[in-house]
Each structure stands twice: as structure tokens, then as C-alpha cells.
XYZ file of C-alpha atoms in Angstrom:
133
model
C -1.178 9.785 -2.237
C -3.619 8.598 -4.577
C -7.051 10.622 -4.407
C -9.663 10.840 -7.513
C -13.346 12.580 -7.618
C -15.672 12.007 -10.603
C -19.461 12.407 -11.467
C -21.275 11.446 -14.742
C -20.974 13.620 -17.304
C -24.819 13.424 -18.063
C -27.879 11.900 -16.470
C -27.853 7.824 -16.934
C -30.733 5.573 -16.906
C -30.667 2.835 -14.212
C -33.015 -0.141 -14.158
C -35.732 -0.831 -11.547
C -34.240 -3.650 -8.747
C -30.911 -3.993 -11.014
C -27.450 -2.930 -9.648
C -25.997 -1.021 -12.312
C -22.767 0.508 -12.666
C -22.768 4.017 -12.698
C -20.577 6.169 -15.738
C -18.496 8.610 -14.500
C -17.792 10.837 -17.301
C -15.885 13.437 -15.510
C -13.249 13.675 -13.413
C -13.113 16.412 -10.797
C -9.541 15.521 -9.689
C -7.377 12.507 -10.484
C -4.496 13.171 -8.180
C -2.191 10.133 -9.558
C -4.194 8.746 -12.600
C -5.594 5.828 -10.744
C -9.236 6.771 -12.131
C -10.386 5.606 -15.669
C -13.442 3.972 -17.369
C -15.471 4.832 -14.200
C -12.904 2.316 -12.172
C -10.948 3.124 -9.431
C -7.270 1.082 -9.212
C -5.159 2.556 -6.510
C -1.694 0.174 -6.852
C -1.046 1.383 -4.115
C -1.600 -0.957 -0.855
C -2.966 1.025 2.839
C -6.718 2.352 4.002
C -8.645 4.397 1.852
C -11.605 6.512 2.525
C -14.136 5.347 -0.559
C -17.583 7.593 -1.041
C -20.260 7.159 -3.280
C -23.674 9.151 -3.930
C -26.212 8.191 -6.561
C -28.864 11.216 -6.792
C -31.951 10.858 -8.635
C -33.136 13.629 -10.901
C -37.083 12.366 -11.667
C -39.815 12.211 -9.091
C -39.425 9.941 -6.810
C -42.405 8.407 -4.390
C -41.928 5.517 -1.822
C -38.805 4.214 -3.499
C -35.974 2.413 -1.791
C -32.365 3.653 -3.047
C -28.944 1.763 -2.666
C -25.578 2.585 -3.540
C -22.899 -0.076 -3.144
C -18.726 0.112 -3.797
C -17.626 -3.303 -5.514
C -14.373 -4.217 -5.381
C -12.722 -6.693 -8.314
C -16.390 -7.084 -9.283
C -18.175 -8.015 -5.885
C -19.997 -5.951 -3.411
C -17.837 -5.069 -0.146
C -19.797 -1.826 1.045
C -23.405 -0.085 0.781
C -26.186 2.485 2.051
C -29.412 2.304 1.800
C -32.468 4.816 1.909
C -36.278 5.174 2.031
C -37.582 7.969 0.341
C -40.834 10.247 -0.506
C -40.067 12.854 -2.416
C -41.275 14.810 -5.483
C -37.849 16.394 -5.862
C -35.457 13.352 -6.227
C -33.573 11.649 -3.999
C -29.951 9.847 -3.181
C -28.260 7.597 -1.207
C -24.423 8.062 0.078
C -22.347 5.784 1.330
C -18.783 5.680 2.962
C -16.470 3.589 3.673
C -12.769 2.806 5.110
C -10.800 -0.310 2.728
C -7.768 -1.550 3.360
C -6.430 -1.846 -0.036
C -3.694 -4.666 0.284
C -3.392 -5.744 -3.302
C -1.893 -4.123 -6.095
C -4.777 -5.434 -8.247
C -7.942 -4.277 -6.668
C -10.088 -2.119 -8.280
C -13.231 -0.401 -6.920
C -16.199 0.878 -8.940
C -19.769 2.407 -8.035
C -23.443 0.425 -8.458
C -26.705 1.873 -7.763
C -30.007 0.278 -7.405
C -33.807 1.425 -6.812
C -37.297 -0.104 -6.643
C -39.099 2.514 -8.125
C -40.633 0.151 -10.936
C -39.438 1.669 -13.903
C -36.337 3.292 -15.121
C -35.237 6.080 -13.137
C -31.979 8.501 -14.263
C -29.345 9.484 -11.738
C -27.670 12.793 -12.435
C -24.403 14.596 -12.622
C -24.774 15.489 -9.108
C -23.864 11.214 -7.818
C -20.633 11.355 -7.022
C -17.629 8.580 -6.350
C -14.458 9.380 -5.164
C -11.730 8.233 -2.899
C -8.375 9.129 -1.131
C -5.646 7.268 0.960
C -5.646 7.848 4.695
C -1.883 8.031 5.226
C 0.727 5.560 5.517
């Protein structure tokens, strides 16, 4: 059953009001090596459980956060959050894809309105396991 868990493997500058693809550097678990260059390609067809987190590390006041899952380069899924505080912040999302072609691939964007550069840090997250035949 394919199932992978990654985070970057440092902080990562994102862009203010630009979706940006996050780096995930490391790989907690990679159950059937269907996780590389920060891109998830299960090859496997059925319903998958997809998460993603994107958590801030700088000070954050009255910024808006999104994370969104992309699949074969568009958006399909995403969360969005208001928040006000000094100690960073995050949005998570989850979702349930039915995976029905081979080809698919799914990767992680984040966005915020902050109005400068903020950096996400190694605790975002994106990972993603099949829900059983």
C-alpha cells in the first residue's frame, strides 16, 4: 500500500500572494518509493488520504495562510486560515482522492499575504497513504 511522509529539510522562503511549491527534503517514510523531488506518484489507482501543513517560523500578524495539494500541476484541494500571532502560524489541509490514473502525481503549494517573504519550516508536513482496496 503506498504511504510516504516528508518535511523540508530546512526552512524555505515563500513569496507574499504567490503559490509556491514547497521542498521536501526529507522523507520520514516512503513505504513503496512513490515519493521523490517533493512529488508524490502513487501508480497505483484507489482513494488516498492526502495531508498537507505549511507552518510558518517568523512572526506573523493578520496574515491569511493557504495550503493547497495540486495534482498533475493544478489545484484539486486546499485550507485556509486567518491568523494573529507573534509565534508563527500554519494551515493543514486534508483530503480523500481517488487516484484513477497511473500518471497522477500530487505535490504541496503554500501561499500567504503577509507582504513580504515569509519562511515555512521543517515542521510543514505532506504526506499520504491509500485507504484500502
Amino acid at each position: 500500500t503506498p504511504a510516504f511522509s516528508a518535511k523540508p529539510s530546512g526552512t524555505q522562503d515563500i513569496p507574499n500572494t504567490t503559490y509556491t511549491k514547497v521542498t521536501l527534503g526529507t522523507e520520514n517514510f516512503d513505504t513503496d518509493g512513490k515519493f521523490a523531488s517533493s512529488t508524490f506518484t502513487p501508480t497505483v489507482a484507489g482513494r488516498y488520504l492526502i495531508t498537507a501543513h505549511a507552518q510558518y517560523g517568523d512572526s506573523v500578524t493578520e496574515c491569511k495562510v493557504s495550503v493547497r495539494i495540486y495534482k498533475n500541476g493544478s489545484s484539486i484541494a486546499s485550507a485556509h486560515g486567518w491568523y494573529q500571532s507573534s509565534t508563527g502560524s500554519g494551515s493543514a489541509g486534508v483530503s480523500i482522492i481517488d487516484v484513477s490514473d497511473a500518471d497522477d502525481y500530487y505535490e504541496m503549494y503554500t501561499w500567504h499575504n503577509k507582504g513580504e517573504n515569509l519562511l515555512i519550516t521543517t515542521y510543514s508536513s505532506f504526506a499520504a497513504c491509500k485507504l484500502g482496496d
